[in-house]
Structures are given as structure tokens and as C-alpha cells.
Coordinates of C-alpha atoms and ligand atoms in Angstrom, one line a residue:
Chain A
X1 CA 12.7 -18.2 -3.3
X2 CA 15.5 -15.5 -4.0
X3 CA 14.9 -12.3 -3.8
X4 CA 16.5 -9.8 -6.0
X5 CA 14.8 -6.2 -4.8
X6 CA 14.8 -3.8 -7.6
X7 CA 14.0 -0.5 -5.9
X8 CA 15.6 0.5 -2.3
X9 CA 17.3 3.8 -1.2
X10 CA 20.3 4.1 0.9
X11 CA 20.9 7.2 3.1
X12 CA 19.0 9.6 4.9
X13 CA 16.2 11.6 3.4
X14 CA 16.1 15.3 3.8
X15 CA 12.5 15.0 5.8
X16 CA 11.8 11.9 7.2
X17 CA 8.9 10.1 6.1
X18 CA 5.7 10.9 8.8
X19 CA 5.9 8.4 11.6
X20 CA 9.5 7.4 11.2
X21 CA 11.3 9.1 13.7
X22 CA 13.4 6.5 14.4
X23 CA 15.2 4.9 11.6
X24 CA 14.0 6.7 8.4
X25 CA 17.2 6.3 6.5
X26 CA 19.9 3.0 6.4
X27 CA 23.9 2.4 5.2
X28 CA 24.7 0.0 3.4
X29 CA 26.2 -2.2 5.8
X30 CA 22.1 -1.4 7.6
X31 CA 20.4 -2.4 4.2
X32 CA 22.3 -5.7 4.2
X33 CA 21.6 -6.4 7.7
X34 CA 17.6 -5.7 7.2
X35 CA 18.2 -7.6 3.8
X36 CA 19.3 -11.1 5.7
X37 CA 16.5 -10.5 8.1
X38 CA 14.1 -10.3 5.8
X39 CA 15.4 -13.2 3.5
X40 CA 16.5 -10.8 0.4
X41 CA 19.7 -11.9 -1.5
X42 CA 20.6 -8.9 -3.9
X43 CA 19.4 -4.8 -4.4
X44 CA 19.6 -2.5 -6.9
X45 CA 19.9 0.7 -4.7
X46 CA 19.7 4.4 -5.1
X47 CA 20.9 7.0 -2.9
X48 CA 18.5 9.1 -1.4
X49 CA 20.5 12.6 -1.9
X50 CA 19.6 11.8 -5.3
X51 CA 16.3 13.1 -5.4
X52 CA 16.6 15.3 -2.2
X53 CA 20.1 17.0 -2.4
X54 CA 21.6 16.9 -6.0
X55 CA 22.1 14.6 -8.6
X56 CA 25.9 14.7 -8.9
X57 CA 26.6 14.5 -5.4
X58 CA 24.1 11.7 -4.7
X59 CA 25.7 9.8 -7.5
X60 CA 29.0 9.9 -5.7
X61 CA 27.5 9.0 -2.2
X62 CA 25.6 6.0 -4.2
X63 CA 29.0 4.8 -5.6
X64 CA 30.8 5.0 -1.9
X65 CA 28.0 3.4 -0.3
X66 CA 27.6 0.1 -2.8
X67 CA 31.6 0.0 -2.9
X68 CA 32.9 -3.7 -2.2
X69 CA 29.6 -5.1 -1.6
X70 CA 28.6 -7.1 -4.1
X71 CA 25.0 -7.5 -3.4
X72 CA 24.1 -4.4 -4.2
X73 CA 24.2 -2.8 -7.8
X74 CA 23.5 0.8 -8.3
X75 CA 21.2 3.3 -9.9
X76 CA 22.9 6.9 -11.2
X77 CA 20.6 9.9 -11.5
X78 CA 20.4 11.7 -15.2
X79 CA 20.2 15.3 -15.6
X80 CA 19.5 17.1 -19.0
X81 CA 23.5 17.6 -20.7
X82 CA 22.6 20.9 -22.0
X83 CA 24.0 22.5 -18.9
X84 CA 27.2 20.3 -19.3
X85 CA 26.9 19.0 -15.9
X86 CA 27.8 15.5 -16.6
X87 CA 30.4 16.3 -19.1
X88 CA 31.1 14.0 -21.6
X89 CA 27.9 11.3 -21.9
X90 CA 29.6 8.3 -23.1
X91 CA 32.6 9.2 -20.2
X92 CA 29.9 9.7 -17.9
X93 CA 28.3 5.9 -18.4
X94 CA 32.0 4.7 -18.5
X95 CA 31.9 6.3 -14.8
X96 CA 28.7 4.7 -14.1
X97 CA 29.5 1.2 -15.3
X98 CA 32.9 1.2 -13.5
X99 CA 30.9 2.1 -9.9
X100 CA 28.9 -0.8 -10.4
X101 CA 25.6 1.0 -11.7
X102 CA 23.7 -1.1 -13.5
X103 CA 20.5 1.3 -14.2
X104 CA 19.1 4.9 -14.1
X105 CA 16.8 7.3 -12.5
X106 CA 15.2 10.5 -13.4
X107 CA 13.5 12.9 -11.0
X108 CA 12.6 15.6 -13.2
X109 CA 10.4 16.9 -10.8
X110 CA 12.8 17.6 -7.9
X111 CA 15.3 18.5 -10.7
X112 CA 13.4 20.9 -12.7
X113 CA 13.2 19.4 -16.4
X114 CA 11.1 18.2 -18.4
X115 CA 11.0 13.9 -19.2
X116 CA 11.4 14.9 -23.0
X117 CA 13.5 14.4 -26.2
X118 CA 14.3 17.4 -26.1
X119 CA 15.8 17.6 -22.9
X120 CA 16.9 14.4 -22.4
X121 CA 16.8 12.6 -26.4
X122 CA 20.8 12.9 -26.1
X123 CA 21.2 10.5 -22.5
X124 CA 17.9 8.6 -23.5
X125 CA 18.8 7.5 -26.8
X126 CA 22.5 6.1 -25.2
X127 CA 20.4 4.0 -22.2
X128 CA 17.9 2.5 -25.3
X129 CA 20.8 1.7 -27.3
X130 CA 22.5 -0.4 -24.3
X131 CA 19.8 -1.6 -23.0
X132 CA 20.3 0.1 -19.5
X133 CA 17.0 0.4 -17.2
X134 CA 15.8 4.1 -16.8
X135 CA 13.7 3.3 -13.4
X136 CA 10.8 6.1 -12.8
X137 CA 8.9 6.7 -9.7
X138 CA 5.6 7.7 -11.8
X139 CA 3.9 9.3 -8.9
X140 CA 0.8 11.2 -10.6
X141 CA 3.1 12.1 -14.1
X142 CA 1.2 9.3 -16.6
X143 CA 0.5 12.1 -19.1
X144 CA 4.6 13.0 -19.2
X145 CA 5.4 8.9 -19.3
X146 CA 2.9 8.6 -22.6
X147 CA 4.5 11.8 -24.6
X148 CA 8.5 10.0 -23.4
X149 CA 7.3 6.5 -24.6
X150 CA 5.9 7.8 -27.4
X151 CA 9.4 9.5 -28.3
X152 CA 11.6 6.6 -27.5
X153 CA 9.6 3.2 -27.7
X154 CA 12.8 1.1 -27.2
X155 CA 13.3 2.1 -24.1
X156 CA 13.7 -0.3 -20.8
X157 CA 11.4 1.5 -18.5
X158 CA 10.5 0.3 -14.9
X159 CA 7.4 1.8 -13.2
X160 CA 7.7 2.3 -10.1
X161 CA 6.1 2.6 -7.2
X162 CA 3.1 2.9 -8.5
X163 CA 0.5 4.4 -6.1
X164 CA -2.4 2.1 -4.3
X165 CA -5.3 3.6 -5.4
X166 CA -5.7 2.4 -9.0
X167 CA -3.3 2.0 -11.8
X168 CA -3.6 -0.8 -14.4
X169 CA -5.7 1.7 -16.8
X170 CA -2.9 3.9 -16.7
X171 CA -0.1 1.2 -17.1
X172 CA -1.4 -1.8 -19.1
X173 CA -1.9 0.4 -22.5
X174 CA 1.8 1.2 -22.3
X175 CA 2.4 -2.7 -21.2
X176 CA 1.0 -3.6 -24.6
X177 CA 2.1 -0.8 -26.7
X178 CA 5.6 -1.0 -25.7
X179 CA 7.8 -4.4 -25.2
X180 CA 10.0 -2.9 -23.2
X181 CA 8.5 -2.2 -20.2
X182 CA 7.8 -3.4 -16.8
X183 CA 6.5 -2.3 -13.6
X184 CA 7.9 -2.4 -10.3
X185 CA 5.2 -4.0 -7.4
X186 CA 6.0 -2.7 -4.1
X187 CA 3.0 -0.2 -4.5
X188 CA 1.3 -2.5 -6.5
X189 CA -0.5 -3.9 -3.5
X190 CA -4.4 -4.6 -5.2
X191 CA -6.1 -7.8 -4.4
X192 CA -5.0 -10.6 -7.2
X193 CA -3.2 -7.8 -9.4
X194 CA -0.4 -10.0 -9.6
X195 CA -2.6 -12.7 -10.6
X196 CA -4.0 -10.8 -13.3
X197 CA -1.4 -9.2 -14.7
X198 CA 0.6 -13.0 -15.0
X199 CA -2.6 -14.3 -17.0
X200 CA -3.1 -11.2 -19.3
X201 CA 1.0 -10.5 -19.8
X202 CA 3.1 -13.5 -18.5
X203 CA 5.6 -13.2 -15.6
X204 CA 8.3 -11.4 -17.9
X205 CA 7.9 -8.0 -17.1
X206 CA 6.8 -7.7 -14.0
X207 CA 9.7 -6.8 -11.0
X208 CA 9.7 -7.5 -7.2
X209 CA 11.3 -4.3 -5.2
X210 CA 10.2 -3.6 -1.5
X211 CA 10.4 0.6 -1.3
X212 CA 12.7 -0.2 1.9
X213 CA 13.5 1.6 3.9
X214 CA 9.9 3.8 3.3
X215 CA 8.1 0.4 3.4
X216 CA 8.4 -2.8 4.9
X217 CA 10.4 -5.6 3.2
X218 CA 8.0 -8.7 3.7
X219 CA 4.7 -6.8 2.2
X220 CA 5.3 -8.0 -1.2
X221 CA 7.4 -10.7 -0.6
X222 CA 4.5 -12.9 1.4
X223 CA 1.9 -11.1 -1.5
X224 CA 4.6 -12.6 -4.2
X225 CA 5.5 -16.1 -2.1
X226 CA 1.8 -16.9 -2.2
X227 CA 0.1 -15.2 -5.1
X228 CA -1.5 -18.1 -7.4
X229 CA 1.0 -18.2 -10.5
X230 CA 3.5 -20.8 -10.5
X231 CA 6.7 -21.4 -8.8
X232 CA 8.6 -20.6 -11.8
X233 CA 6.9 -17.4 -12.6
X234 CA 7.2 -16.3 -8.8
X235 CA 11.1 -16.9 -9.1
X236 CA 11.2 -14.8 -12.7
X237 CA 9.1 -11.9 -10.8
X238 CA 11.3 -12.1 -7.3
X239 CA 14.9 -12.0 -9.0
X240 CA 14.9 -13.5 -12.7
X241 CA 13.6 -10.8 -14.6
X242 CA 15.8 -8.3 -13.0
X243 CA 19.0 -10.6 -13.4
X244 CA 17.7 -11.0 -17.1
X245 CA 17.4 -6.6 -17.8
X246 CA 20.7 -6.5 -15.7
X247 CA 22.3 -9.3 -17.5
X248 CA 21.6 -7.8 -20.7
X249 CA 22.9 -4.2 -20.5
X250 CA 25.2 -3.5 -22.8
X251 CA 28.6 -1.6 -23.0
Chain B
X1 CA 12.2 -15.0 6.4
X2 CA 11.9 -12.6 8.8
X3 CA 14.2 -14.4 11.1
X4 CA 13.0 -13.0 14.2
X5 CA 9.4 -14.1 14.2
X6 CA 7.7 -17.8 15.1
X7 CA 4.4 -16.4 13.0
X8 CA 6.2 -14.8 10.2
X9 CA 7.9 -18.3 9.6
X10 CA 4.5 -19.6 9.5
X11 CA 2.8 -17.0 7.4
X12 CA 5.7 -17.3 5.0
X13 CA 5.6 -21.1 4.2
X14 CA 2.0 -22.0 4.6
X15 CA 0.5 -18.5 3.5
X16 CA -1.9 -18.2 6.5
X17 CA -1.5 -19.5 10.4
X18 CA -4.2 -21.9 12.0
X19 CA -2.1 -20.1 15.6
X20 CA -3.5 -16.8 14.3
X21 CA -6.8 -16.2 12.3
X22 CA -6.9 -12.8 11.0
X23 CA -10.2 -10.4 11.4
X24 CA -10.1 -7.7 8.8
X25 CA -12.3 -4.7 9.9
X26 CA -12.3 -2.7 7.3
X27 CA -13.7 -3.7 3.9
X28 CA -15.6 -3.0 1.1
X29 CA -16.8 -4.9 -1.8
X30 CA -18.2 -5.0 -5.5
X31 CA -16.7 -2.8 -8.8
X32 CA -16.0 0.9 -7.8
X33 CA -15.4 3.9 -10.6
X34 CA -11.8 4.5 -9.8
X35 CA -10.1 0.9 -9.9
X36 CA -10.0 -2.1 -12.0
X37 CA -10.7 -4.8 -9.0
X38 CA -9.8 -8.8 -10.4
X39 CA -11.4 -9.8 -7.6
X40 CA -14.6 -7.2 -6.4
X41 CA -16.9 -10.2 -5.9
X42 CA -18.1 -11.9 -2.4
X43 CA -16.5 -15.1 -3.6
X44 CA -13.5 -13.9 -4.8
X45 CA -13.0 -11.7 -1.9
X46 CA -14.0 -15.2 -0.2
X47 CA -11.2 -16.8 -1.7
X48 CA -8.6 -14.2 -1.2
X49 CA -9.4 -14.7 2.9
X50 CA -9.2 -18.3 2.4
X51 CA -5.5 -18.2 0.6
X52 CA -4.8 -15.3 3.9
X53 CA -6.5 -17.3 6.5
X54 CA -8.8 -14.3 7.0
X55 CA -11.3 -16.1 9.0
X56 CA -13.9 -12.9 9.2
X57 CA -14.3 -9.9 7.7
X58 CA -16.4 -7.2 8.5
X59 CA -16.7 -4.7 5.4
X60 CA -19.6 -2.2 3.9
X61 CA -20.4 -2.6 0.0
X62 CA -19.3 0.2 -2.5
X63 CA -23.1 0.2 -3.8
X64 CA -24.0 0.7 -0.2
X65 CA -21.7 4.3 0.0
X66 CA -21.2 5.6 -3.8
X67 CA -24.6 4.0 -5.2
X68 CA -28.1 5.2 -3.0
X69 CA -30.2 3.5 -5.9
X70 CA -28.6 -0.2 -4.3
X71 CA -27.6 0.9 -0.9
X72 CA -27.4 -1.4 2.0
X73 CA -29.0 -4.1 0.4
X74 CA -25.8 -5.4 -1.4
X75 CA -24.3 -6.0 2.0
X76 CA -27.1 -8.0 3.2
X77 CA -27.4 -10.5 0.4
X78 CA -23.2 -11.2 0.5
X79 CA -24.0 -11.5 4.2
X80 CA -26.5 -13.5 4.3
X81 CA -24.9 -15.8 1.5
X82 CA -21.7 -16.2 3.5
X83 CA -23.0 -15.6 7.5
X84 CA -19.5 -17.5 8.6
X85 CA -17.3 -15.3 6.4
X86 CA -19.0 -12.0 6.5
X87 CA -20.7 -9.4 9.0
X88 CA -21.0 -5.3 7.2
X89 CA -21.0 -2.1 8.7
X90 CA -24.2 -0.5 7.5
X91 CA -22.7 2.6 5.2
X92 CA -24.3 6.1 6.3
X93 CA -24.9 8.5 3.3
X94 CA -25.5 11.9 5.0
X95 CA -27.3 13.2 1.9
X96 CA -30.0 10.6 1.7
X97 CA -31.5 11.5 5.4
X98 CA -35.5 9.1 4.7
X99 CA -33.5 6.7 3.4
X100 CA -31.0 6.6 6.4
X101 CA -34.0 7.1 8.8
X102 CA -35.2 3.9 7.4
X103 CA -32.1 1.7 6.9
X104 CA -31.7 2.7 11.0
X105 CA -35.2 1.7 11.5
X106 CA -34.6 -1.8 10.9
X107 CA -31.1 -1.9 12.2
X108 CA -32.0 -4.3 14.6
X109 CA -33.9 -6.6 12.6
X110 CA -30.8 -6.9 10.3
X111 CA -28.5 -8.0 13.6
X112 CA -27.4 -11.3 11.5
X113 CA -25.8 -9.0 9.0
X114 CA -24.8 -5.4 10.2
X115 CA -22.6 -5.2 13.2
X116 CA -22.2 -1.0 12.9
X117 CA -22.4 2.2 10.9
X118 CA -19.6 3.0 8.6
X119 CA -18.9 7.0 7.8
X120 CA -17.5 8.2 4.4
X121 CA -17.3 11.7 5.4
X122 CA -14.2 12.4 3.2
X123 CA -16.2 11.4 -0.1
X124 CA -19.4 12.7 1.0
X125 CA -18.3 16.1 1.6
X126 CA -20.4 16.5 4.6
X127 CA -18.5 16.8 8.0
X128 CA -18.7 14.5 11.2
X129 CA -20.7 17.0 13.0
X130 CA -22.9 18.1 10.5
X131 CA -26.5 17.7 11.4
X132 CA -27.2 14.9 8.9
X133 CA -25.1 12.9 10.6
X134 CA -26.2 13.2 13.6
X135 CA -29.5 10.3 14.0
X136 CA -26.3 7.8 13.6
X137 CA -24.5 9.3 15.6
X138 CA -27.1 8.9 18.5
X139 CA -27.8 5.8 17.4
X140 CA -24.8 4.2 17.1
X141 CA -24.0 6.0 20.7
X142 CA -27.3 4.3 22.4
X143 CA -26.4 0.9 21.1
X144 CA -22.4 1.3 22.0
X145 CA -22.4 0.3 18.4
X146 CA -18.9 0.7 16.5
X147 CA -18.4 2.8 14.1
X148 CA -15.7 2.5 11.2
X149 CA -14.8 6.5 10.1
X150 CA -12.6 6.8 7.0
X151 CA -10.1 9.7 8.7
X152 CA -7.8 11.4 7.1
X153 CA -5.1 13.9 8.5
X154 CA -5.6 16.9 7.4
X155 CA -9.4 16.8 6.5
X156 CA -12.2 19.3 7.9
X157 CA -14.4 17.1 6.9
X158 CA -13.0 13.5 9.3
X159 CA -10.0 15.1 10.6
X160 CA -8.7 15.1 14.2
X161 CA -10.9 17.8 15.6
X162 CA -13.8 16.1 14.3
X163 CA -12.6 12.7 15.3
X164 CA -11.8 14.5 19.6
X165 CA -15.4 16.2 19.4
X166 CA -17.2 12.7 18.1
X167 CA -15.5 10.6 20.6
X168 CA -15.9 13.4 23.5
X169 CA -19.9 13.8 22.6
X170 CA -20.4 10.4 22.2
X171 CA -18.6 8.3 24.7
X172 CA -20.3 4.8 24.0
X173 CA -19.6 4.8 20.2
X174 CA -16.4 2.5 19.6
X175 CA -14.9 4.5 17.4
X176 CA -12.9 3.1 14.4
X177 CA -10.6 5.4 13.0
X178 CA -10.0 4.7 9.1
X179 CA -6.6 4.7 8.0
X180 CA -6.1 5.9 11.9
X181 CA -5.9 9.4 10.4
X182 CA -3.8 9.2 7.9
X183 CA -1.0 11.1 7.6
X184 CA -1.3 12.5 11.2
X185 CA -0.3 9.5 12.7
X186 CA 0.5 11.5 16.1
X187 CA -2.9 12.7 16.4
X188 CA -4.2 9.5 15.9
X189 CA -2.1 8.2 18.3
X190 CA -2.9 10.8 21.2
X191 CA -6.3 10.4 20.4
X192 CA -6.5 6.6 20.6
X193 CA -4.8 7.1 24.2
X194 CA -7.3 9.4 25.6
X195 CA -10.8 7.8 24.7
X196 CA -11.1 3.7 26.0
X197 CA -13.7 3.3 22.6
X198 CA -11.2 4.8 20.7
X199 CA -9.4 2.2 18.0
X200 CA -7.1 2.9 15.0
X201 CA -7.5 0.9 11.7
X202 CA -4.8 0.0 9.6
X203 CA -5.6 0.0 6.3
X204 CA -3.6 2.2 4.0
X205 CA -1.2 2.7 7.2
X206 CA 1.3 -0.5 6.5
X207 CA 2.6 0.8 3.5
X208 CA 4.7 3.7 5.4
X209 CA 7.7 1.7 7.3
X210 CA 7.6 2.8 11.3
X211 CA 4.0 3.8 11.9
X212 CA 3.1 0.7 13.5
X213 CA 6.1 0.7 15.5
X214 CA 5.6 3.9 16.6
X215 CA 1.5 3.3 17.5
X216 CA 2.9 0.1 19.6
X217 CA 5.5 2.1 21.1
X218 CA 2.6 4.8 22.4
X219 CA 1.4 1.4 24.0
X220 CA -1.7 1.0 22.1
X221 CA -1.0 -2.5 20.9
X222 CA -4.3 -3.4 22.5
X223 CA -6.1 -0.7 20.2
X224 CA -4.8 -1.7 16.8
X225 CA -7.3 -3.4 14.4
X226 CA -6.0 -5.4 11.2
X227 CA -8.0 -3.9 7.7
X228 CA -7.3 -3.9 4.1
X229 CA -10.1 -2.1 2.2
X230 CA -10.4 -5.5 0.3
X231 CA -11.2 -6.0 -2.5
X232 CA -8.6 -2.9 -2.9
X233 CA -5.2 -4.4 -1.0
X234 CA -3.8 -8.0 -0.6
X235 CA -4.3 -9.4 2.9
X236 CA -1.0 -10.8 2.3
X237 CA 0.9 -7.3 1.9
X238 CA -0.8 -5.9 5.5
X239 CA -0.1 -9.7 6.5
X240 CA 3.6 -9.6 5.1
X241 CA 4.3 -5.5 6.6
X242 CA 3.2 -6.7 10.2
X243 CA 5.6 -9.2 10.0
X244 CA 8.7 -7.3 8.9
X245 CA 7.3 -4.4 11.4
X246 CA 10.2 -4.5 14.6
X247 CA 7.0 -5.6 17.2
X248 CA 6.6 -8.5 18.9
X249 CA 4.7 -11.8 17.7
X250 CA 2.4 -10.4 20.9
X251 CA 1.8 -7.4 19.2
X252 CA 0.6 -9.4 15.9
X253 CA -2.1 -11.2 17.7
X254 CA -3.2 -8.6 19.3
X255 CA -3.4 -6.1 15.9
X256 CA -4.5 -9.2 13.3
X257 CA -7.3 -10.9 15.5
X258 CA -7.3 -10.6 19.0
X259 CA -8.4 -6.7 19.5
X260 CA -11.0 -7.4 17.0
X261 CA -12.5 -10.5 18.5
X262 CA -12.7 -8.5 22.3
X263 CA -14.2 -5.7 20.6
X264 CA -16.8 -7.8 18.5
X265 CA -17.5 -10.0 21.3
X266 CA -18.2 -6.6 23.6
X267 CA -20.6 -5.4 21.4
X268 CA -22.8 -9.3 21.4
X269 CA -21.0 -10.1 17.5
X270 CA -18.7 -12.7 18.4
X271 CA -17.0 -14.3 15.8
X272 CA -17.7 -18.2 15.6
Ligands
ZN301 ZN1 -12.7 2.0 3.2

């Protein structure tokens, strides 16, 4: 099987994660190493000062760090425009595209904004229109994710890392209200959720990513290598589907 | 995958190891109010340890902790329906204190089924040391009976101090630690050095990268037990995080069957 891992971090976090005094954060050149150990082919990466530092500045340590490797593709961080921080939008995803970013995240948490028209209709409405992946870490915020599906039902959304204890009655109404989104399993970890969610929805929108370097690689692999579905949906979940929304993002 | 490791090679292509037949100590089973469970049922939790090569697994019904009108009952008839598969912890609801009274009253009638007392103190609201508690604690203590805690780092209620005074006050209880204190994972691991019947569980644990590395670094590879909550988390992702974890194939057996087999064997509930 190839692996294609949809939601990895590079760099070190501000506070390392309890009980990972060692090695909480990994370079690039460190990701690909734990990547051939662990039998992965390709990531699409963030950087971690993203989420703990600032936007901007994370952006350009995500664009150094993926730099002449091409098995890793990127993810930028949005912020609202209205305080002109990105500049020009449509210059700013020129940017993007030319650092080999191939999706999005939002931390509106961290960053103090709301996930809203709005705040964000201007940057939202360009990412539906290309088709480029807007990748959310959904943590506790379901209410916030209805109200921004609501507003922009087009949009490519990846859940992600969904927490253990209990989620498919918050995600499967937006999984069949709205085509376009998918959810990310490397929190996904409930007994035959995979299974289900195959036989209810098909394999098309569901994505493999590992949470690396906060979790192990090989969780969700061996759950994916061996859940019952067959060896064709397996390959769509591990790499196709991603290679498919990557494939498919537009200028 | 995982080019380091003889069983992860194994795991990987065959999905379970005949080399290494997992014992999962911490389980539950049936529907539950907060998740949708596809597979909540003895035999489908069956099956999932079949596709895992789970040979044993040792778990206390929902009904039998959230439901007093079923209780412990729903652990004895999936017991008794799969005795090769299947032993329970006999859950403890610190509220219910005739009902308790009984269900320890014919504690050792029931040896085919319950091999301990499992603790829910987080849910129940009622701390370790709280007086309800207490006939299972002496119980449990007399018999050298283990007990699986939920813990949770942090709590008042099945935090550390409660989980140094239990183990101090009751030396002959082998005590489980839930989710090995979730959170306060060098707590857990102090603790687990300085009481012999003291044993971290490791559900909810192999989700965080380095904990495990960092509990078989503090030498306590002898005191790791393998769990999953099932039917709430896929053998296969505790299955596929011990794998990728940077410990030694050693270390695997010891934390995915052999601990558990010594300690089930010590207390006269040896696995077949
Ligand atoms: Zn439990």
C-alpha cells in the first residue's frame, strides 16, 4: 500500500506535548527519515509556528522546510484580510502555489477570529472556487463548522483530528449535507469506524494522516492495512483520495 | 513497515502474530450514551480480537457502570457465552452500597467470570477514599484481587494522591491504573516504580507519541498492560502505536501479553 499522510507538522512546538521530552518536534530531512521507517511515501505538512507563533512567519518556515523535497507538499495558514496582513489575496495564493502549498489551515482560535463570512467570505470564497483544501483541526468547535458550511457549501473541508471520544453524530450530517467534505482518521481510532463509514459513504472522502510527530505513524496505518473494505478502497483512503483533492486544485 | 521490528512486519502483513497473542485489560462492552459503537456487541467485539489476534480480553460492561437497573449481570452472560474469549472486572458503583454488598457476596461464586473490581470514580463523582468505596477496597485487598481504576491526571476524585494513598493502604490490591493517569504521565510513572502491585494501563495513552517510550525508559516495561476500552478504540491502532513506538520487540511482549499473563496467572486466572 502507499501511503500519502495528509496531516503532519514540521518544527518544534512552543510547549512540548506531556511526555515527549525527547523529540517533540522533527525537520524535514527528520520527517522523511521517520517517513521511510514507517513505510509512508508522501505528506502534506504544516509548520508548527503556524498555530503557536504567527501565521506569517510560520508560512515562511513551512515554505523553507518543504523546499526541494518533493515528497512533501505544504499547507499555508489564512488569517482574516481586513487587517491587510496578507496583502493582495490572489498574489498571496500565487505565493502559496509557487512554495509548493497545495492546501490551507485555519486556527482561528490561536489567531483570534472568528471561522465566518464575514471575516474570512473574501479568502474562503477564492479556496471554494479553486478547489484548494481548507484543513481544520475541529477540536470541540462543531457549532462554528455548521454556521461556516452553512455559508460556503462548496467548500473542500478536511476534518481533522477528530477527537476519540465520539464523533460520527457530529460529522456524518455534514458528510451528507455537503459533497465536499471529508474527514481526516488519525483521531478517528473507534472500533470498525472505518468499516462503517466505507458502507454508509464509500471510500471517497475519507483521508489517511498520522498526527506525526504528536502520534505514532503505524496507529492508523495497521487500523487502515487491515480494516475489512477492500484493497481498492484501502489504497483510495491511504493516498488516492488525497492525490485526487490535490490533483484537482485549481489555478 | 516499520523497518526496525521482526513483530511489526508480522502484524503488518498478517494483521495479528501467532509469536505474540495480545491480552487486552481494559474493556468495556454494549451501546453507551456518548458514542455511536458499530461494533458494541460480544460478537462483534469477538470478531474485532479475532481480525487483532486478541486472544483474551478482560473488560466490565457499560450496563454494569452507567446502568444499576442491568448491572453486573451483562458481564456474566457475555462471559459465560464466550469463557475462552472473555473474563470481566466486576464494575463497583459507589452509590448503590446493598447492591454492591451483594454483587461482592457472590464474588466468589462467579470465579468463572469476574477476575476483579473495576472503579469509575471519575464518572461517579465519588472519590477513591470515600467511604462507599471502601468494602471493595477491603475486599479486593484480602483476595490480592486486581483492580482496574479509570485515573486521570488532574482528578480529586482518581488522581495521583488518591491513586499513592490506595496503593499505600492497600498493599495486596494489584492496582490497574486506567489510562495510567492520564495526562500526568510522570506521576504515573513514579508511582508504578514505588508500589510492586502497581501497573499502568494503556488505553487512551498510545495516541500521544513518546509516553510509552518514556514509561519503558523509567524501566517499567515489566509493568505495562495492553488495553483499548473496546468496543471504543481499534486493537489495531494501540497494536499499530506500539509498533512505531522506538522500544524494543522485548518491550512489545512484555506490554501486549506477557505482563498480563504473569499477573492473571498470580492471581489463579490464567489464560488458557
Ligand atoms: Zn474504561
Amino acid at each position: 500500500m502507499r501511503f500519502f499522510d495528509c496531516n503532519t507538522y514540521v518544527g518544534l512546538p512552543m510547549n512540548p506535548p506531556p511526555g515527549q521530552p525527547a523529540r517533540p518536534g522533527v525537520s524535514a530531512q527528520e520527517l522523511l527519515a521517520a517517513m521511510d521507517r514507517a513505510g509512508i511515501e508522501k505528506a502534506l505538512v504544516w509548520h508548527v509556528a503556524q498555530r503557536d507563533y504567527d501565521p506569517l512567519a510560520g508560512n515562511e518556515l513551512l515554505a523553507e522546510a518543504i523546499a526541494g523535497h518533493d515528497r512533501l507538499a505544504g499547507c499555508w495558514t489564512l488569517l482574516p484580510p481586513q487587517c491587510r496582513e496578507l496583502g493582495d489575496l490572489d498574489e498571496w495564493l500565487a505565493r502559496a502555489a509557487a512554495a509548493g502549498v497545495r492546501a490551507f489551515r485555519a486556527f482561528g482560535q490561536e489567531n483570534r477570529y472568528l471561522l465566518r463570512g464575514e471575516a474570512l467570505g473574501d479568502v474562503l470564497s477564492r479556496l471554494a472556487a479553486g478547489r484548494r483544501p481548507l484543513i481544520l483541526s475541529v477540536g470541540k468547535e462543531w457549532q462554528a463548522l455548521y454556521d461556516l458550511l452553512g455559508e460556503f457549501p462548496e467548500l473542500t473541508v478536511i476534518l481533522a483530528d477528530l477527537d476519540c471520544w465520539g464523533t460520527d453524530r457530529y460529522f456524518r450530517p455534514l458528510i451528507e449535507r455537503y459533497p465536499n467534505v471529508c474527514v481526516e482518521i488519525s483521531g478517528y481510532i473507534l472500533d470498525g469506524g472505518i468499516e462503517a463509514f466505507v458502507g454508509d459513504y464509500g471510500a471517497g472522502r475519507m483521508l489517511f494522516g498520522s498526527g506525526f510527530p504528536a502520534a505514532y505513524h503505524g496507529g492508523m496505518m495497521l487500523a487502515l492495512a487491515h480494516a475489512e473494505i477492500s484493497e481498492q478502497d484501502k489504497q483510495a483512503i491511504a493516498a488516492g483520495n488525497l492525490d485526487r483533492l490535490l490533483g484537482e486544485v485549481g489555478p | 513497515m516499520i523497518s526496525d521490528s521482526a513483530l511489526a512486519e508480522s502484524f503488518f502483513r498478517h494483521g495479528r502474530s501467532d509469536a505474540c497473542p495480545i491480552i487486552d485489560m481494559h474493556g468495556h462492552m454494549g451501546r453507551w450514551k456518548g458514542i455511536y459503537f458499530p461494533r458494541a456487541s460480544a460478537e462483534a467485539m469477538i470478531h474485532t480480537m479475532d481480525q487483532c489476534g486478541v486472544r483474551l480480553l478482560v473488560f466490565c460492561h457499560h450496563a454494569a457502570l452507567f446502568c444499576p437497573d442491568i448491572g453486573n449481570a451483562a458481564s456474566a452472560r457475555a462471559v459465560r457465552k464466550f469463557p475462552d474469549r472473555l473474563r470481566a472486572y466486576l464494575g463497583v458503583n459507589p452509590h448503590y452500597g446493598a447492591a454492591l454488598a451483594a454483587d461482592l457476596a457472590g464474588f466468589d461464586d462467579n470465579r468463572d467470570v469476574f477476575v476483579g473490581l473495576k472503579l469509575l470514580a471519575s464518572y461517579h463523582q465519588v472519590p477513591w477514599d470515600a467511604p462507599a468505596y471502601e468494602p471493595a477496597w477491603r475486599f479486593a485487598d484480602q483476595r490480592g484481587l486486581p483492580v482496574l481504576g479509570h485515573t486521570w491526571g488532574g482528578s480529586s476524585l482518581d488522581g495521583p494522591e488518591q491513586v499513592r494513598r490506595a496503593a499505600e493502604k492497600y498493599p495486596n490490591v494489584r492496582l490497574l491504573l486506567g489510562h495510567s493517569l492520564h495526562g500526568d504521565w510522570g506521576e504515573a510513572a513514579a508511582i508504578a516504580r514505588d508500589f510492586p502491585n502497581v501497573y499502568l494501563e494503556l488505553t487512551a495513552v498510545l495516541d500521544d507519541r513518546g509516553v510509552l517510550e518514556t514509561f519503558v525508559a523509567a524501566g517499567l516495561s515489566g509493568k505495562l498492560l495492553f488495553g483499548t476500552d473496546l468496543p471504543w478504540f481499534d486493537p489495531h491502532h494501540g497494536i499499530g502505536a506500539i509498533l512505531s513506538a522506538e522500544i524494543t520487540d522485548e518491550d512489545r511482549h512484555n506490554i501486549l501479553h506477557r505482563n498480563a499473563e504473569r499477573l492473571l496467572a498470580d492471581v489463579g486466572a490464567k489464560p488458557n
